[in-house]
């Protein structure tokens, strides 16, 4: 059974990405099969933008986060 709070958080972050950023540009489609997406800079938005874009492409995603950030933002554990 899916976590309803995690689903709510995912929907909320997708809404924030769509409404708070001026634009996101992606050159080309994600490669077939597994791949690693490494952001070129550190930003609060990077993992959420990646998750939203991969979700739109109907691709599963696993995102990494530094332990200290997970401890600081405990609600993010509900995202999966």
PDB file of C-alpha atoms in Angstrom:
ATOM      1  CA  UNK A   1       0.000   0.000   0.000  1.00  0.00           C
ATOM      2  CA  UNK A   2       1.395   3.389  -0.967  1.00  0.00           C
ATOM      3  CA  UNK A   3       2.121   5.899   1.774  1.00  0.00           C
ATOM      4  CA  UNK A   4      -0.552   8.637   1.439  1.00  0.00           C
ATOM      5  CA  UNK A   5       1.674  11.231   3.116  1.00  0.00           C
ATOM      6  CA  UNK A   6       4.546  10.388   0.765  1.00  0.00           C
ATOM      7  CA  UNK A   7       2.171  10.711  -2.187  1.00  0.00           C
ATOM      8  CA  UNK A   8       0.971  14.073  -0.888  1.00  0.00           C
ATOM      9  CA  UNK A   9       4.574  15.279  -0.501  1.00  0.00           C
ATOM     10  CA  UNK A  10       5.478  14.086  -4.010  1.00  0.00           C
ATOM     11  CA  UNK A  11       2.480  15.920  -5.455  1.00  0.00           C
ATOM     12  CA  UNK A  12       3.349  19.049  -3.455  1.00  0.00           C
ATOM     13  CA  UNK A  13       6.963  19.105  -4.612  1.00  0.00           C
ATOM     14  CA  UNK A  14       5.880  18.567  -8.229  1.00  0.00           C
ATOM     15  CA  UNK A  15       3.514  21.530  -7.859  1.00  0.00           C
ATOM     16  CA  UNK A  16       6.337  23.667  -6.418  1.00  0.00           C
ATOM     17  CA  UNK A  17       8.701  22.754  -9.265  1.00  0.00           C
ATOM     18  CA  UNK A  18       6.072  23.649 -11.868  1.00  0.00           C
ATOM     19  CA  UNK A  19       5.055  26.912 -10.219  1.00  0.00           C
ATOM     20  CA  UNK A  20       8.215  28.286  -8.577  1.00  0.00           C
ATOM     21  CA  UNK A  21      10.869  27.802 -11.239  1.00  0.00           C
ATOM     22  CA  UNK A  22      11.029  29.920 -14.372  1.00  0.00           C
ATOM     23  CA  UNK A  23      11.961  26.967 -16.514  1.00  0.00           C
ATOM     24  CA  UNK A  24      13.775  23.690 -16.736  1.00  0.00           C
ATOM     25  CA  UNK A  25      15.504  22.711 -19.964  1.00  0.00           C
ATOM     26  CA  UNK A  26      16.429  19.158 -20.801  1.00  0.00           C
ATOM     27  CA  UNK A  27      18.416  18.330 -23.915  1.00  0.00           C
ATOM     28  CA  UNK A  28      17.457  14.904 -25.240  1.00  0.00           C
ATOM     29  CA  UNK A  29      15.548  12.035 -23.686  1.00  0.00           C
ATOM     30  CA  UNK A  30      16.826   9.907 -20.810  1.00  0.00           C
ATOM     31  CA  UNK A  31      18.828   6.927 -22.079  1.00  0.00           C
ATOM     32  CA  UNK A  32      17.222   3.502 -22.244  1.00  0.00           C
ATOM     33  CA  UNK A  33      17.873   1.294 -19.232  1.00  0.00           C
ATOM     34  CA  UNK A  34      19.486   2.364 -15.980  1.00  0.00           C
ATOM     35  CA  UNK A  35      21.558   5.520 -15.713  1.00  0.00           C
ATOM     36  CA  UNK A  36      22.964   7.965 -13.167  1.00  0.00           C
ATOM     37  CA  UNK A  37      21.834  11.582 -13.262  1.00  0.00           C
ATOM     38  CA  UNK A  38      24.363  13.855 -11.552  1.00  0.00           C
ATOM     39  CA  UNK A  39      23.368  17.496 -11.102  1.00  0.00           C
ATOM     40  CA  UNK A  40      26.079  19.990 -12.021  1.00  0.00           C
ATOM     41  CA  UNK A  41      25.578  22.046  -8.880  1.00  0.00           C
ATOM     42  CA  UNK A  42      24.186  21.694  -5.376  1.00  0.00           C
ATOM     43  CA  UNK A  43      20.720  23.123  -4.956  1.00  0.00           C
ATOM     44  CA  UNK A  44      17.669  22.435  -2.861  1.00  0.00           C
ATOM     45  CA  UNK A  45      15.726  21.973  -6.103  1.00  0.00           C
ATOM     46  CA  UNK A  46      17.996  19.451  -7.870  1.00  0.00           C
ATOM     47  CA  UNK A  47      16.512  16.195  -6.528  1.00  0.00           C
ATOM     48  CA  UNK A  48      12.931  17.410  -6.866  1.00  0.00           C
ATOM     49  CA  UNK A  49      13.435  18.602 -10.437  1.00  0.00           C
ATOM     50  CA  UNK A  50      15.015  15.235 -11.287  1.00  0.00           C
ATOM     51  CA  UNK A  51      12.133  13.331  -9.682  1.00  0.00           C
ATOM     52  CA  UNK A  52       9.478  15.428 -11.454  1.00  0.00           C
ATOM     53  CA  UNK A  53      11.157  15.106 -14.854  1.00  0.00           C
ATOM     54  CA  UNK A  54      11.716  11.366 -14.498  1.00  0.00           C
ATOM     55  CA  UNK A  55       8.139  10.886 -13.322  1.00  0.00           C
ATOM     56  CA  UNK A  56       6.889  12.779 -16.391  1.00  0.00           C
ATOM     57  CA  UNK A  57       8.980  10.407 -18.533  1.00  0.00           C
ATOM     58  CA  UNK A  58       7.421   7.479 -16.607  1.00  0.00           C
ATOM     59  CA  UNK A  59      10.825   6.421 -15.291  1.00  0.00           C
ATOM     60  CA  UNK A  60      11.377   5.188 -11.730  1.00  0.00           C
ATOM     61  CA  UNK A  61      13.870   7.206  -9.713  1.00  0.00           C
ATOM     62  CA  UNK A  62      15.982   6.739  -6.597  1.00  0.00           C
ATOM     63  CA  UNK A  63      17.493   9.876  -5.140  1.00  0.00           C
ATOM     64  CA  UNK A  64      20.400  10.231  -2.721  1.00  0.00           C
ATOM     65  CA  UNK A  65      20.593  12.737   0.095  1.00  0.00           C
ATOM     66  CA  UNK A  66      23.306  13.546   2.607  1.00  0.00           C
ATOM     67  CA  UNK A  67      22.525  12.098   6.050  1.00  0.00           C
ATOM     68  CA  UNK A  68      22.725  15.524   7.706  1.00  0.00           C
ATOM     69  CA  UNK A  69      20.055  16.883   5.332  1.00  0.00           C
ATOM     70  CA  UNK A  70      17.785  13.922   6.016  1.00  0.00           C
ATOM     71  CA  UNK A  71      18.196  14.494   9.756  1.00  0.00           C
ATOM     72  CA  UNK A  72      17.466  18.210   9.297  1.00  0.00           C
ATOM     73  CA  UNK A  73      14.353  17.599   7.140  1.00  0.00           C
ATOM     74  CA  UNK A  74      12.851  14.436   8.665  1.00  0.00           C
ATOM     75  CA  UNK A  75       9.618  14.759   6.658  1.00  0.00           C
ATOM     76  CA  UNK A  76      11.595  13.891   3.499  1.00  0.00           C
ATOM     77  CA  UNK A  77      11.807  10.283   4.725  1.00  0.00           C
ATOM     78  CA  UNK A  78       8.156   9.947   3.728  1.00  0.00           C
ATOM     79  CA  UNK A  79       9.068  10.426   0.057  1.00  0.00           C
ATOM     80  CA  UNK A  80      10.462   6.912  -0.069  1.00  0.00           C
TER      81      UNK A  80
END
